[in-house]
PDB file of C-alpha atoms in Angstrom:
ATOM      1  CA  MET A   5     -13.899 -13.190   1.732  1.00 88.00           C
ATOM      2  CA  PRO A   6     -11.929 -10.756  -0.469  1.00 95.00           C
ATOM      3  CA  ALA A   7     -10.689  -7.483   1.023  1.00 96.00           C
ATOM      4  CA  ARG A   8     -11.702  -4.310  -0.835  1.00 97.00           C
ATOM      5  CA  CYS A   9     -10.610  -0.677  -0.805  1.00 98.00           C
ATOM      6  CA  ILE A  10     -11.246   2.369  -2.999  1.00 99.00           C
ATOM      7  CA  ILE A  11      -8.692   5.184  -3.164  1.00 99.00           C
ATOM      8  CA  SER A  12      -9.423   8.516  -4.828  1.00 99.00           C
ATOM      9  CA  PHE A  13      -6.777  10.561  -6.616  1.00 99.00           C
ATOM     10  CA  SER A  14      -6.512  13.474  -9.044  1.00 99.00           C
ATOM     11  CA  GLY A  15      -4.819  13.999 -12.345  1.00 98.00           C
ATOM     12  CA  HIS A  16      -2.145  16.615 -12.996  1.00 98.00           C
ATOM     13  CA  LYS A  17      -0.864  18.445 -16.070  1.00 98.00           C
ATOM     14  CA  ASN A  18       2.498  16.624 -15.795  1.00 98.00           C
ATOM     15  CA  VAL A  19       1.126  13.057 -15.845  1.00 98.00           C
ATOM     16  CA  ARG A  20       3.129  11.183 -18.495  1.00 97.00           C
ATOM     17  CA  ALA A  21       2.489   7.507 -17.659  1.00 98.00           C
ATOM     18  CA  THR A  22       5.445   6.281 -19.716  1.00 98.00           C
ATOM     19  CA  HIS A  23       7.257   4.074 -17.195  1.00 98.00           C
ATOM     20  CA  LYS A  24       7.740   0.483 -18.345  1.00 99.00           C
ATOM     21  CA  THR A  25       7.723  -1.300 -14.979  1.00 99.00           C
ATOM     22  CA  THR A  26       5.657   0.636 -12.413  1.00 99.00           C
ATOM     23  CA  ILE A  27       2.434   2.546 -11.744  1.00 99.00           C
ATOM     24  CA  GLU A  28       2.261   5.044  -8.881  1.00 99.00           C
ATOM     25  CA  ILE A  29      -0.217   7.299  -7.124  1.00 99.00           C
ATOM     26  CA  THR A  30       0.931   9.753  -4.460  1.00 99.00           C
ATOM     27  CA  THR A  31      -0.520  11.964  -1.754  1.00 98.00           C
ATOM     28  CA  ASP A  32       1.734  14.771  -3.016  1.00 98.00           C
ATOM     29  CA  GLU A  33      -0.186  17.580  -4.702  1.00 97.00           C
ATOM     30  CA  SER A  34       2.421  18.389  -7.330  1.00 94.00           C
ATOM     31  CA  LEU A  35       4.278  16.373  -9.941  1.00 95.00           C
ATOM     32  CA  SER A  36       7.335  17.088 -12.056  1.00 94.00           C
ATOM     33  CA  VAL A  37       7.726  15.708 -15.572  1.00 89.00           C
ATOM     34  CA  ARG A  38      10.380  13.341 -14.196  1.00 92.00           C
ATOM     35  CA  GLY A  39       7.681  11.337 -12.365  1.00 93.00           C
ATOM     36  CA  ASP A  40       6.909   9.243 -15.431  1.00 97.00           C
ATOM     37  CA  CYS A  41       5.303   6.375 -13.493  1.00 97.00           C
ATOM     38  CA  ILE A  42       2.929   8.610 -11.511  1.00 98.00           C
ATOM     39  CA  VAL A  43      -0.659   8.574 -12.784  1.00 98.00           C
ATOM     40  CA  GLY A  44      -2.306  10.408  -9.885  1.00 98.00           C
ATOM     41  CA  VAL A  45      -1.641  12.994  -7.192  1.00 99.00           C
ATOM     42  CA  SER A  46      -3.514  14.061  -4.054  1.00 99.00           C
ATOM     43  CA  SER A  47      -4.435  10.448  -3.367  1.00 98.00           C
ATOM     44  CA  ALA A  48      -6.498   9.758  -0.287  1.00 98.00           C
ATOM     45  CA  MET A  49      -3.680   7.683   1.232  1.00 98.00           C
ATOM     46  CA  GLY A  50      -0.333   6.013   0.813  1.00 99.00           C
ATOM     47  CA  CYS A  51       0.381   2.365   1.651  1.00 99.00           C
ATOM     48  CA  LEU A  52       0.417   3.083   5.388  1.00 98.00           C
ATOM     49  CA  GLY A  53      -3.161   4.376   5.323  1.00 98.00           C
ATOM     50  CA  LEU A  54      -4.630   1.204   3.837  1.00 98.00           C
ATOM     51  CA  PRO A  55      -7.221  -0.622   5.954  1.00 98.00           C
ATOM     52  CA  HIS A  56      -5.732  -3.395   8.103  1.00 97.00           C
ATOM     53  CA  LYS A  57      -7.707  -6.081   6.262  1.00 96.00           C
ATOM     54  CA  ILE A  58      -6.087  -5.045   2.956  1.00 97.00           C
ATOM     55  CA  ARG A  59      -2.630  -4.765   4.520  1.00 97.00           C
ATOM     56  CA  ASP A  60      -2.887  -8.194   6.137  1.00 96.00           C
ATOM     57  CA  ALA A  61      -4.087  -9.770   2.898  1.00 96.00           C
ATOM     58  CA  LEU A  62      -1.331  -8.172   0.794  1.00 98.00           C
ATOM     59  CA  GLN A  63       1.380  -9.344   3.202  1.00 97.00           C
ATOM     60  CA  ASN A  64       0.610 -12.968   2.350  1.00 96.00           C
ATOM     61  CA  ASP A  65       2.661 -14.771  -0.303  1.00 97.00           C
ATOM     62  CA  SER A  66      -0.418 -16.509  -1.708  1.00 96.00           C
ATOM     63  CA  SER A  67      -2.584 -13.391  -2.127  1.00 97.00           C
ATOM     64  CA  MET A  68      -3.598 -11.989  -5.500  1.00 98.00           C
ATOM     65  CA  ALA A  69      -4.802  -8.456  -6.184  1.00 98.00           C
ATOM     66  CA  HIS A  70      -7.081  -7.106  -8.880  1.00 98.00           C
ATOM     67  CA  ILE A  71      -6.876  -3.334  -9.299  1.00 99.00           C
ATOM     68  CA  MET A  72      -9.050  -1.158 -11.512  1.00 99.00           C
ATOM     69  CA  PHE A  73      -8.267   2.449 -12.308  1.00 99.00           C
ATOM     70  CA  ASN A  74     -11.388   4.357 -13.327  1.00 99.00           C
ATOM     71  CA  VAL A  75     -11.117   7.840 -14.820  1.00 98.00           C
ATOM     72  CA  GLN A  76     -14.190   9.426 -16.406  1.00 97.00           C
ATOM     73  CA  GLY A  77     -15.617   6.049 -17.352  1.00 94.00           C
ATOM     74  CA  ASN A  78     -12.348   4.733 -18.799  1.00 96.00           C
ATOM     75  CA  VAL A  79     -11.209   1.605 -16.978  1.00 98.00           C
ATOM     76  CA  PHE A  80      -7.719   0.095 -16.787  1.00 99.00           C
ATOM     77  CA  ALA A  81      -7.408  -3.214 -14.948  1.00 99.00           C
ATOM     78  CA  VAL A  82      -4.216  -4.800 -13.641  1.00 99.00           C
ATOM     79  CA  ARG A  83      -3.457  -7.731 -11.416  1.00 98.00           C
ATOM     80  CA  GLY A  84      -0.527  -8.690  -9.252  1.00 98.00           C
ATOM     81  CA  ARG A  85       0.366 -10.486  -6.092  1.00 98.00           C
ATOM     82  CA  GLY A  86       1.111  -9.806  -2.489  1.00 98.00           C
ATOM     83  CA  SER A  87       4.203 -10.874  -0.577  1.00 98.00           C
ATOM     84  CA  SER A  88       5.329 -11.410   2.982  1.00 98.00           C
ATOM     85  CA  ARG A  89       8.174  -9.000   2.081  1.00 98.00           C
ATOM     86  CA  LEU A  90       5.778  -6.043   1.679  1.00 99.00           C
ATOM     87  CA  THR A  91       5.935  -3.625   4.609  1.00 99.00           C
ATOM     88  CA  LEU A  92       3.356  -1.129   3.249  1.00 99.00           C
ATOM     89  CA  MET A  93       4.853   1.535   5.523  1.00 98.00           C
ATOM     90  CA  ASP A  94       5.067   4.552   3.199  1.00 99.00           C
ATOM     91  CA  SER A  95       2.552   7.238   4.112  1.00 98.00           C
ATOM     92  CA  HIS A  96       2.751   9.097   0.783  1.00 98.00           C
ATOM     93  CA  ASP A  97       3.028   6.660  -2.122  1.00 99.00           C
ATOM     94  CA  ILE A  98       1.491   3.504  -3.565  1.00 99.00           C
ATOM     95  CA  VAL A  99       3.552   1.706  -6.225  1.00 99.00           C
ATOM     96  CA  LEU A 100       2.505  -1.292  -8.314  1.00 99.00           C
ATOM     97  CA  ARG A 101       5.541  -3.142  -9.693  1.00 99.00           C
ATOM     98  CA  LYS A 102       6.027  -5.615 -12.522  1.00 99.00           C
ATOM     99  CA  SER A 103       9.194  -6.800 -10.766  1.00 99.00           C
ATOM    100  CA  ASP A 104       9.535  -8.602  -7.437  1.00 98.00           C
ATOM    101  CA  PHE A 105      11.216  -5.588  -5.785  1.00 98.00           C
ATOM    102  CA  ALA A 106       9.676  -4.696  -2.433  1.00 98.00           C
ATOM    103  CA  CYS A 107      10.134  -1.483  -0.452  1.00 98.00           C
ATOM    104  CA  PRO A 108       7.855   0.514   1.895  1.00 99.00           C
ATOM    105  CA  ARG A 109       6.126   2.104  -1.149  1.00 99.00           C
ATOM    106  CA  THR A 110       5.327  -1.209  -2.877  1.00 99.00           C
ATOM    107  CA  LEU A 111       1.669  -2.274  -2.954  1.00 99.00           C
ATOM    108  CA  ILE A 112       1.927  -5.324  -5.217  1.00 99.00           C
ATOM    109  CA  ILE A 113       4.611  -7.179  -7.144  1.00 99.00           C
ATOM    110  CA  GLY A 114       4.393  -9.159 -10.375  1.00 99.00           C
ATOM    111  CA  CYS A 115       1.976  -6.593 -11.769  1.00 99.00           C
ATOM    112  CA  SER A 116       0.489  -7.408 -15.176  1.00 99.00           C
ATOM    113  CA  ALA A 117       1.008  -3.880 -16.544  1.00 99.00           C
ATOM    114  CA  ALA A 118       2.849  -0.600 -16.051  1.00 99.00           C
ATOM    115  CA  SER A 119       1.896   3.040 -16.520  1.00 99.00           C
ATOM    116  CA  ILE A 120       2.962   2.945 -20.179  1.00 99.00           C
ATOM    117  CA  ASP A 121       0.183   0.387 -20.770  1.00 99.00           C
ATOM    118  CA  MET A 122      -2.522   2.734 -19.491  1.00 98.00           C
ATOM    119  CA  PRO A 123      -4.902   3.806 -22.278  1.00 98.00           C
ATOM    120  CA  ARG A 124      -3.758   7.125 -23.706  1.00 97.00           C
ATOM    121  CA  ARG A 125      -7.316   8.465 -23.534  1.00 97.00           C
ATOM    122  CA  MET A 126      -7.208   7.936 -19.765  1.00 98.00           C
ATOM    123  CA  VAL A 127      -3.771   9.551 -19.542  1.00 98.00           C
ATOM    124  CA  GLN A 128      -5.042  12.591 -21.452  1.00 98.00           C
ATOM    125  CA  SER A 129      -7.980  12.936 -19.050  1.00 98.00           C
ATOM    126  CA  LEU A 130      -5.545  12.778 -16.124  1.00 98.00           C
ATOM    127  CA  ARG A 131      -3.364  15.463 -17.753  1.00 98.00           C
ATOM    128  CA  GLU A 132      -6.461  17.630 -17.919  1.00 98.00           C
ATOM    129  CA  GLY A 133      -6.897  17.223 -14.144  1.00 97.00           C
ATOM    130  CA  ALA A 134      -9.641  14.594 -14.089  1.00 99.00           C
ATOM    131  CA  ASP A 135     -10.284  12.772 -10.832  1.00 99.00           C
ATOM    132  CA  GLY A 136      -9.950   9.017 -10.645  1.00 99.00           C
ATOM    133  CA  ILE A 137     -10.375   6.076  -8.342  1.00 99.00           C
ATOM    134  CA  MET A 138      -8.253   3.014  -7.781  1.00 99.00           C
ATOM    135  CA  GLU A 139     -10.439   0.105  -6.723  1.00 99.00           C
ATOM    136  CA  MET A 140      -8.537  -2.771  -5.160  1.00 98.00           C
ATOM    137  CA  THR A 141      -9.717  -6.282  -4.371  1.00 98.00           C
ATOM    138  CA  VAL A 142      -7.312  -8.677  -2.654  1.00 98.00           C
ATOM    139  CA  TYR A 143      -7.981 -12.407  -2.711  1.00 97.00           C
ATOM    140  CA  ALA A 144      -6.532 -15.095  -0.477  1.00 88.00           C
ATOM    141  CA  GLN A 145      -5.363 -18.346  -2.051  1.00 76.00           C
ATOM    142  CA  GLY A 146      -8.288 -20.217  -3.592  1.00 68.00           C
ATOM    143  CA  GLU A 147     -10.752 -17.308  -3.514  1.00 70.00           C
ATOM    144  CA  MET A 148     -10.258 -16.434  -7.178  1.00 63.00           C
ATOM    145  CA  ASP A 149      -8.092 -17.604 -10.028  1.00 49.00           C
ATOM    146  CA  ILE A 150      -6.867 -14.395 -11.702  1.00 43.00           C
TER     147      ILE A 150
END
């Protein structure tokens, strides 16, 4: 059975969402303009706070993840994969990566999109301080072909 988790976050006036390889949400309350991959602040958790069922599923080389960002009715869906190399030990940040790089902040690798791909209407809402949710579903091998 797939593992599911919903994480709330808030927008910020400095959201740019122009990074070409990553998407990030953070528990930090502030954001500088240099954080061009960050799409949300004040998130409910970082990687370390994820439920054990999600963490266990993501730390499997055959797992696949489907993630939907929802901001004021605008939806942005991405998919990626888990890895046995993911430690999920960062308490502040969650990073989705197009590459195979893994560090304590990495949630998924091989992500199908980056922050620059996020609809600009959604980015504008986030710049105006809109709240959002990141809904994650993690599938074991054979549960879903995404």
